[in-house]
Tab-separated table of C-alpha atoms in Angstrom:
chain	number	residue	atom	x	y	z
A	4	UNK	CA	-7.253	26.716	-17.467
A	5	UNK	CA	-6.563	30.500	-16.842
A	6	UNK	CA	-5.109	30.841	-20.363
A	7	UNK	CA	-7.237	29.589	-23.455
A	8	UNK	CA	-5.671	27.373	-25.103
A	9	UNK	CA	-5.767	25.990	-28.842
A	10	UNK	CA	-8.458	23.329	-29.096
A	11	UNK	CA	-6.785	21.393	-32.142
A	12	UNK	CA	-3.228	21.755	-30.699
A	13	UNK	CA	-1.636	18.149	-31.030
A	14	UNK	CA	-0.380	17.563	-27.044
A	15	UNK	CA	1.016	13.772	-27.411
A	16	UNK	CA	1.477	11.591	-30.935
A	17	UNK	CA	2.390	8.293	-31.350
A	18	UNK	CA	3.472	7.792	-35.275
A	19	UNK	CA	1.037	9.025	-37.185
A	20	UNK	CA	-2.015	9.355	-34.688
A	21	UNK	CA	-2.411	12.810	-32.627
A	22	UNK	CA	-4.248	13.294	-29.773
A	23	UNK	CA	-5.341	17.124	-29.676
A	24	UNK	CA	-6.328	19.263	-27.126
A	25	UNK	CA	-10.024	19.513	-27.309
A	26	UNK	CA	-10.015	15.749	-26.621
A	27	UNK	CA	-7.484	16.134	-23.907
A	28	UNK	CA	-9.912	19.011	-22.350
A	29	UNK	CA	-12.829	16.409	-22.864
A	30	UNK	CA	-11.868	13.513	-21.342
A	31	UNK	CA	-10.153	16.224	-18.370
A	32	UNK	CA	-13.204	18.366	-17.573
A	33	UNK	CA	-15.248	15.661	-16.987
A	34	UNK	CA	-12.812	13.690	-14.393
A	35	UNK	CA	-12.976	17.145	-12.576
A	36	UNK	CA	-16.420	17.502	-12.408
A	37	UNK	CA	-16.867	13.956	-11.347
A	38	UNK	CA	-14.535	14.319	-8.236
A	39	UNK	CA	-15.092	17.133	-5.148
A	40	UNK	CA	-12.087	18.806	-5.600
A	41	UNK	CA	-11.700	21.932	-3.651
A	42	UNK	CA	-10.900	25.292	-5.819
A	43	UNK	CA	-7.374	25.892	-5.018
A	44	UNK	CA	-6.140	22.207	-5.684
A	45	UNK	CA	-8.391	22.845	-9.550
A	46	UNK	CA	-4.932	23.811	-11.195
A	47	UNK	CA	-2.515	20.925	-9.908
A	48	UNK	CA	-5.463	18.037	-10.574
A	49	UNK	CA	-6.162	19.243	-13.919
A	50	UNK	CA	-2.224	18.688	-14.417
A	51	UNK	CA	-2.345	15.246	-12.806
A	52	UNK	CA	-5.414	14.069	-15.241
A	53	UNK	CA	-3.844	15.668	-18.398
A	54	UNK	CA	-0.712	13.459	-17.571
A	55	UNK	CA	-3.069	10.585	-16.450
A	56	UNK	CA	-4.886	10.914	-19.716
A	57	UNK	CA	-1.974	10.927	-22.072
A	58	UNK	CA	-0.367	8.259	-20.846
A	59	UNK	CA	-3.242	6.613	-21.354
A	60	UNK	CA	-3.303	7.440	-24.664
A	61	UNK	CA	-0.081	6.887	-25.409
A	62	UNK	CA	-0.134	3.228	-24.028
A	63	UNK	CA	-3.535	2.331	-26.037
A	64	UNK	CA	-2.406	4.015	-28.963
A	65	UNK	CA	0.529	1.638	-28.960
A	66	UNK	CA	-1.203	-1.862	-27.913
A	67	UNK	CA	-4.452	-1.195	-30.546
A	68	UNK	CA	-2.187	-0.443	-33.102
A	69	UNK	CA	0.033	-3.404	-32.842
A	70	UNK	CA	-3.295	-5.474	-32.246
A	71	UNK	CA	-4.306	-4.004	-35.779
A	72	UNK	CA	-0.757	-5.348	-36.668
A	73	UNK	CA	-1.111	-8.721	-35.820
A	74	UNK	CA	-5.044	-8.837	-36.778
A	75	UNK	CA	-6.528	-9.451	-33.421
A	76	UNK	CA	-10.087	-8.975	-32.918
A	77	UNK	CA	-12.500	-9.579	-30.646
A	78	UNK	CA	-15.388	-12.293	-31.128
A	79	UNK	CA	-18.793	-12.011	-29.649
A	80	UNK	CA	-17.776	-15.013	-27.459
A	81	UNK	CA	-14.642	-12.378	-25.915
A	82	UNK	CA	-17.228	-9.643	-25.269
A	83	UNK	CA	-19.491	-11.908	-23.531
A	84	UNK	CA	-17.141	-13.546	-20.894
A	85	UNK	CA	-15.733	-10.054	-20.522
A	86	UNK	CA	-19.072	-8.394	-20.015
A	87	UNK	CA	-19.801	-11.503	-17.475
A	88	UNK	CA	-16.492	-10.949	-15.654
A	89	UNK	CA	-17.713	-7.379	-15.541
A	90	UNK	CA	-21.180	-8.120	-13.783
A	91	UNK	CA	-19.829	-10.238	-11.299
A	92	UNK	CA	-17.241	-8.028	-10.441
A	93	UNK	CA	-20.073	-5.224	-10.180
A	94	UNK	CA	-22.068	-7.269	-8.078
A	95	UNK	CA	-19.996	-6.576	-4.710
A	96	UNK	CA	-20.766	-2.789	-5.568
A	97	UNK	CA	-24.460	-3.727	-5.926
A	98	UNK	CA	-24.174	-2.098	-9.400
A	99	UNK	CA	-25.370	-3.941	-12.903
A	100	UNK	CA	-23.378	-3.106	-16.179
A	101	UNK	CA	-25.874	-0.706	-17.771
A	102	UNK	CA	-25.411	1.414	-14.789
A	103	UNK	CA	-21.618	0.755	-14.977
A	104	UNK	CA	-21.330	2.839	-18.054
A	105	UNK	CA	-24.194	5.214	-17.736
A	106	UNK	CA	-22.512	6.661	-14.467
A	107	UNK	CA	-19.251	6.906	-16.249
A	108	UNK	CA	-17.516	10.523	-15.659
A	109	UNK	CA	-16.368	9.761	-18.914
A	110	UNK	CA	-20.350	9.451	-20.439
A	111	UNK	CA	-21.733	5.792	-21.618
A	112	UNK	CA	-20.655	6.024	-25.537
A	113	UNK	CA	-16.597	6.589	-24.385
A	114	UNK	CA	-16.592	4.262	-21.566
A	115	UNK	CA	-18.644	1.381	-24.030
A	116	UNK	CA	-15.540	2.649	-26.533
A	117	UNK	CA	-13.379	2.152	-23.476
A	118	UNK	CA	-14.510	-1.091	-22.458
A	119	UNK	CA	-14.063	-2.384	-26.265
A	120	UNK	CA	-10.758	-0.853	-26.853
A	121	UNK	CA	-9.448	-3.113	-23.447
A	122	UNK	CA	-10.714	-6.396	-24.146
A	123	UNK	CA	-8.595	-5.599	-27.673
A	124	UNK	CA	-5.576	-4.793	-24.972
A	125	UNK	CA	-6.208	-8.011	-22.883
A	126	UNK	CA	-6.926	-10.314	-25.997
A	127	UNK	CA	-3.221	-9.545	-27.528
A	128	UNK	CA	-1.572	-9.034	-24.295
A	129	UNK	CA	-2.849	-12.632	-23.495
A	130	UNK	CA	-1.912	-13.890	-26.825
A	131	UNK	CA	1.554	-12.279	-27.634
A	132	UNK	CA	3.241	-12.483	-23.659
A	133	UNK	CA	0.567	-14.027	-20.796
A	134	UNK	CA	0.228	-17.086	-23.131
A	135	UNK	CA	3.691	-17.703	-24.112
A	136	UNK	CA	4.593	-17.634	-19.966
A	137	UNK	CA	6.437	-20.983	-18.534
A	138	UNK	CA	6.840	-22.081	-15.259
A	139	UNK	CA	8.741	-24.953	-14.359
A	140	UNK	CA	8.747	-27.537	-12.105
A	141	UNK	CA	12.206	-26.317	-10.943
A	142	UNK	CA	10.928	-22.940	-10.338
A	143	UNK	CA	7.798	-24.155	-8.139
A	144	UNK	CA	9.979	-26.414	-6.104
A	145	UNK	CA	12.187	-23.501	-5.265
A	146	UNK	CA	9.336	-21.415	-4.347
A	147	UNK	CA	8.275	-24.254	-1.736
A	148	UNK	CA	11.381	-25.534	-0.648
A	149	UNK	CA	12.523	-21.538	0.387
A	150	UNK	CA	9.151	-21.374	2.445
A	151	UNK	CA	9.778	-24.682	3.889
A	152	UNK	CA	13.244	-23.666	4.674
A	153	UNK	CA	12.473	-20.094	6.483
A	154	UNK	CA	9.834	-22.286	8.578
A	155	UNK	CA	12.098	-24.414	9.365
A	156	UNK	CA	13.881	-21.273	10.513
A	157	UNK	CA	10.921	-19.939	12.606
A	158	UNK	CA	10.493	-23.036	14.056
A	159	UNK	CA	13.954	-23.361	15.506
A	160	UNK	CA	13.998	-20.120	16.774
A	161	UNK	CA	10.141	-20.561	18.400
A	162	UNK	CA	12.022	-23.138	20.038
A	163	UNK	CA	14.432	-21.200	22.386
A	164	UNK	CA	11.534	-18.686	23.406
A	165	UNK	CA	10.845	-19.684	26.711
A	166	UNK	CA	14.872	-19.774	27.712
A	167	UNK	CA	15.392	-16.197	25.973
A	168	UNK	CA	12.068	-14.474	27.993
A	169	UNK	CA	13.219	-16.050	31.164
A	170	UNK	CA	16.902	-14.390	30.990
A	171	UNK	CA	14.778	-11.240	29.769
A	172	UNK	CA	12.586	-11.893	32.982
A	173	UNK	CA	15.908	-12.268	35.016
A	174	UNK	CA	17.525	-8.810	34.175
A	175	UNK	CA	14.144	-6.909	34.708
A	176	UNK	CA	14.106	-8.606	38.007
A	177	UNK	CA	17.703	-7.959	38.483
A	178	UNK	CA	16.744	-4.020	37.663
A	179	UNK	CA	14.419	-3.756	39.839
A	180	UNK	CA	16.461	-4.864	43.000
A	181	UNK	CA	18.781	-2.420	42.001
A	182	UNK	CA	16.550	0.571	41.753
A	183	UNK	CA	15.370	-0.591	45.257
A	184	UNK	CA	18.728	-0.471	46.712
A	185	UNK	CA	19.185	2.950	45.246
A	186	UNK	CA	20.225	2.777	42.006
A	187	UNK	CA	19.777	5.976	39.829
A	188	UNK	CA	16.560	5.159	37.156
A	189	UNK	CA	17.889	7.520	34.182
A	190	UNK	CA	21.665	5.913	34.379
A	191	UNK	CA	20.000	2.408	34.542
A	192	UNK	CA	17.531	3.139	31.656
A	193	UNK	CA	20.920	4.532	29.583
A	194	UNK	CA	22.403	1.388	30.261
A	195	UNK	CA	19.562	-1.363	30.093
A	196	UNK	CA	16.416	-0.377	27.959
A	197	UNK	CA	15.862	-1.597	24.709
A	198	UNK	CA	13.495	1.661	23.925
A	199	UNK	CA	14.594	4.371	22.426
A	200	UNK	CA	13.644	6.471	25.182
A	201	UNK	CA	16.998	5.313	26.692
A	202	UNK	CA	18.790	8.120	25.168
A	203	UNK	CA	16.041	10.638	27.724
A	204	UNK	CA	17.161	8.262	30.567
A	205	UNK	CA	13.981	6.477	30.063
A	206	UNK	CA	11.975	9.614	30.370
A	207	UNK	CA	8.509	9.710	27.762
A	208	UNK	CA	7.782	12.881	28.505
A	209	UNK	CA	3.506	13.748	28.987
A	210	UNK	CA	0.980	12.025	27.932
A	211	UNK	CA	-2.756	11.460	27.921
A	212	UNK	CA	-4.848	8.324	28.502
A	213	UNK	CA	-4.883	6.376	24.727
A	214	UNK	CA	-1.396	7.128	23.723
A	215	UNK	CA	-0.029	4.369	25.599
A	216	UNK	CA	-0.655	-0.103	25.338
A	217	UNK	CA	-3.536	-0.452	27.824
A	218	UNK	CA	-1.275	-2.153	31.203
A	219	UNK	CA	1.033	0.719	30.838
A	220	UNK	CA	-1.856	3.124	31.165
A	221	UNK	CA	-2.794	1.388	33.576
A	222	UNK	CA	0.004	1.600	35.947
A	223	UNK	CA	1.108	5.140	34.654
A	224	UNK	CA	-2.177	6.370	35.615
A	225	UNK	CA	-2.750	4.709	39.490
A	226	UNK	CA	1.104	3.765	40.705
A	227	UNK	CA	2.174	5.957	43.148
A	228	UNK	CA	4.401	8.938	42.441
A	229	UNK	CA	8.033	8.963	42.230
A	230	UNK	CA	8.158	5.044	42.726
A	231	UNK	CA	9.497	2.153	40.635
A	232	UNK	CA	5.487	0.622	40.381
A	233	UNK	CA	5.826	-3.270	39.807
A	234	UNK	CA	6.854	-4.986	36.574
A	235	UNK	CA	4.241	-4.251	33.681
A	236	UNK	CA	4.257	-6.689	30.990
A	237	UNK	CA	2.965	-5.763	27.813
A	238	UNK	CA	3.178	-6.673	23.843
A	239	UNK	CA	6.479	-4.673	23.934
A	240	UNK	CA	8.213	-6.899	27.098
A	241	UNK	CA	8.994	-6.220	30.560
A	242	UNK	CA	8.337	-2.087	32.044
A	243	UNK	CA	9.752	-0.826	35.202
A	244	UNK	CA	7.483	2.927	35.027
A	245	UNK	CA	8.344	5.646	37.050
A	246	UNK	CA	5.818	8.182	37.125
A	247	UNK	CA	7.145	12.291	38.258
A	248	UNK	CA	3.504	13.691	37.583
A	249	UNK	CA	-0.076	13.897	37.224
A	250	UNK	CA	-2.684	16.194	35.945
A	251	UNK	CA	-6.186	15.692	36.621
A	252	UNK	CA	-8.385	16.169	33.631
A	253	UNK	CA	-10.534	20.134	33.621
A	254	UNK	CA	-13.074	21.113	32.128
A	255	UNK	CA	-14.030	23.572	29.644
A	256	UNK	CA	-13.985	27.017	31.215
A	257	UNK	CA	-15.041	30.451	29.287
A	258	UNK	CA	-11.938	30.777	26.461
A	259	UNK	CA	-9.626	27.510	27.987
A	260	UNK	CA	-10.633	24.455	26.391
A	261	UNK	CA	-10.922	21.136	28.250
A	262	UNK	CA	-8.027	19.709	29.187
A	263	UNK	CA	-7.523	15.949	29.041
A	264	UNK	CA	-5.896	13.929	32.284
A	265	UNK	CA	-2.182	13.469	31.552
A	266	UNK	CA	1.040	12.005	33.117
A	267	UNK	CA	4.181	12.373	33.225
A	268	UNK	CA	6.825	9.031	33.676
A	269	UNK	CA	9.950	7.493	32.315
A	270	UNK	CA	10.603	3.853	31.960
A	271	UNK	CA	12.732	1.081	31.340
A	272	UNK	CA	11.626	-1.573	28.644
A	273	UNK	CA	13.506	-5.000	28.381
A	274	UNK	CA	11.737	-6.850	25.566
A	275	UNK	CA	10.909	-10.453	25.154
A	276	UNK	CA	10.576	-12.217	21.805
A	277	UNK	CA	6.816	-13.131	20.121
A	278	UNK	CA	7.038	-16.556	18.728
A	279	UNK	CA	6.860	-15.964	14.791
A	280	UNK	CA	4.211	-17.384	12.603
A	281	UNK	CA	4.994	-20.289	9.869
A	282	UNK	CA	3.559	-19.558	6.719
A	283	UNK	CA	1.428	-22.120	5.126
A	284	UNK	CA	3.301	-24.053	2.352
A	285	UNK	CA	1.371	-23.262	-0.715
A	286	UNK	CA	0.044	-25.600	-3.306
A	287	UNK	CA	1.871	-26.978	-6.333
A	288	UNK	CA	-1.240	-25.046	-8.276
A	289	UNK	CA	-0.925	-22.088	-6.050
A	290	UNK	CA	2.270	-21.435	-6.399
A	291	UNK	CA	2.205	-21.840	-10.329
A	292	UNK	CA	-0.230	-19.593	-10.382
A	293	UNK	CA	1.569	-17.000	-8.366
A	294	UNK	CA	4.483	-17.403	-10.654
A	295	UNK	CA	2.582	-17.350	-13.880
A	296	UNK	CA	1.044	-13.858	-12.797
A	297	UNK	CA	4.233	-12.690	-11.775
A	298	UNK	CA	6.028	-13.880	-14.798
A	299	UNK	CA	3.271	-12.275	-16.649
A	300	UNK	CA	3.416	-8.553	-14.691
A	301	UNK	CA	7.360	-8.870	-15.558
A	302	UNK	CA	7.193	-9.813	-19.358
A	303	UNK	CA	4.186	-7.430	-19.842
A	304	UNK	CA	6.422	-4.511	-19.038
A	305	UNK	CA	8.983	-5.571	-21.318
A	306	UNK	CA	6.448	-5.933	-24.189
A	307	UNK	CA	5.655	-2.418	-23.261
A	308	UNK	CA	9.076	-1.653	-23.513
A	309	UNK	CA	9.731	-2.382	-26.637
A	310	UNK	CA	6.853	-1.502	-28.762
A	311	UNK	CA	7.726	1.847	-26.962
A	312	UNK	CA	11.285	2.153	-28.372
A	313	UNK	CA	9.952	1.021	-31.917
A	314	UNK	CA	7.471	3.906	-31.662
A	315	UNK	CA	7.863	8.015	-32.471
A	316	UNK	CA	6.303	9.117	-29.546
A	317	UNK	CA	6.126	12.773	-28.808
A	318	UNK	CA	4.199	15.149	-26.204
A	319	UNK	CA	4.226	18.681	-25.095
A	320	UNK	CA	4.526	17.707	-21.742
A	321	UNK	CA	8.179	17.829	-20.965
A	322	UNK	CA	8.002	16.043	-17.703
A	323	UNK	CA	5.623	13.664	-18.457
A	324	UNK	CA	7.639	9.983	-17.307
A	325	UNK	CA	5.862	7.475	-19.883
């Protein structure tokens, strides 16, 4: 910070336990020096971590103390599976534990402190909400029986495809003949289109090769100029392109910097319909599952919630949304 501040001024309290600024400045400095962060973003990610860092302490403060509350502790048999689920975890990073909290930013006493005080968090969490979490048959057949009835949906619909693209295929057809008996492209592509383009009389303005689906490219780039080309089909539907101009691509020359080849065209787009996916009807087990964590994510916050209203929480960041 540019100004020194007091080491032992309290920044956040929750009740009785303060959280002071030397510890603040600790657990700050070294999530700085652990991340690249260029010298004039320094100020604004010191403020993000001192916010980060006090919520975090505010939240912990809060769960460990009602944990202390209701006598929770942890047995050797919690550490264990939670130092397994750990390593296995750690595996896809080829990493082992010990490494896990020697390379903390945060130094291998405070993250071993760290690890501690959340298998505390977990351990009551689980016990006072996660545990106390119903889901009933009534809910899982609703879950199943709204999939089931959107795919029954999707199905009905995937159904009348092939009549829909053919009256699609119809008016490009029908678009074409007029444009070859003289009809004017911009008023059509007003009319007809279904891009937005439409509103330029069809017109895309330039481009280079890459910007566009590959069979527009195609055509933009070899049909001849100032002609309706043939129909293009792509993911989007049905083109008619008509291409004004072309620029050959240039080299590099003295101060002028290459130049990529470009073109210039306008088009009209009818679309056609993609036949929608069904999604796979879940499991009974899945879908309790699903609804267990989501229950769970739900009643969490509201635990939260209310152990934060009970609380005397205080910080000297005004803004700070906890």
């Amino acid at each position: 910070p540019a100004t020194q501040k007091d080491p032992n001024e309290v920044v956040a309290s929750v009740n009785e336990t303060q959280y002071r600024r030397k510890d603040l400045d600790k657990v700050v400095d070294a999530l700085i020096r652990s991340q690249n962060i260029p010298a004039e973003q320094a100020d604004e990610a010191r403020r993000y971590f001192e916010q980060s860092a006090v919520r975090s302490f505010v939240m912990k403060t809060l769960i460990l103390g009602e944990a202390k509350r209701q006598n929770v502790t942890a047995t050797d048999e919690d550490r264990k599976a939670q130092m397994d689920k750990l390593a296995e975890n750690l595996t896809r990073q080829n990493k082992t534990v010990d490494q896990f909290f020697k390379e903390s930013p945060l130094g291998e006493e405070a993250m071993r402190a760290e690890f501690a005080d959340i298998l505390l968090i977990d351990k009551l969490l689980q016990s006072a909400v996660v545990d106390k979490i119903a889901v009933t048959d009534e809910d899982v057949q609703n879950v199943i029986g709204e999939i089931t009835r959107k795919n029954t949906e999707i199905a009905e619909k995937n159904n009348t495809l092939d009549a829909t693209n053919k009256e699609r295929r119809e008016k490009i057809l029908a678009l074409k003949k007029q444009l070859a008996e003289g009809a004017d492209f911009a008023e059509l592509a007003k009319a007809n289109s279904d891009c937005p383009s439409k509103e330029q009389g069809g017109s895309l303005g330039e481009f280079t090769r890459g910007q566009m689906v590959k069979p527009f490219e195609d055509a933009a780039f070899s049909q001849p100029l100032n002609q309706v080309g043939d129909i293009v089909e792509t993911d989007f539907g049905y083109h008619l392109i008509k291409v004004a101009a072309r620029t050959p691509a240039a080299e590099a020359v003295g101060d002028q910097p290459a130049k990529p080849e470009t073109a210039t065209a306008s088009h009209i787009l009818v679309k056609i319909e993609k036949p929608q996916q069904a999604q796979p009807v879940p499991t009974v087990e899945q879908v309790k599952e699903h609804l267990k964590r989501q229950k769970s994510q739900e009643a969490v916050q509201k635990y939260l919630a209310g152990l934060k209203e009970a609380a005397k929480i205080e910080t000297v960041f005004p803004d700070l949304a906890l």
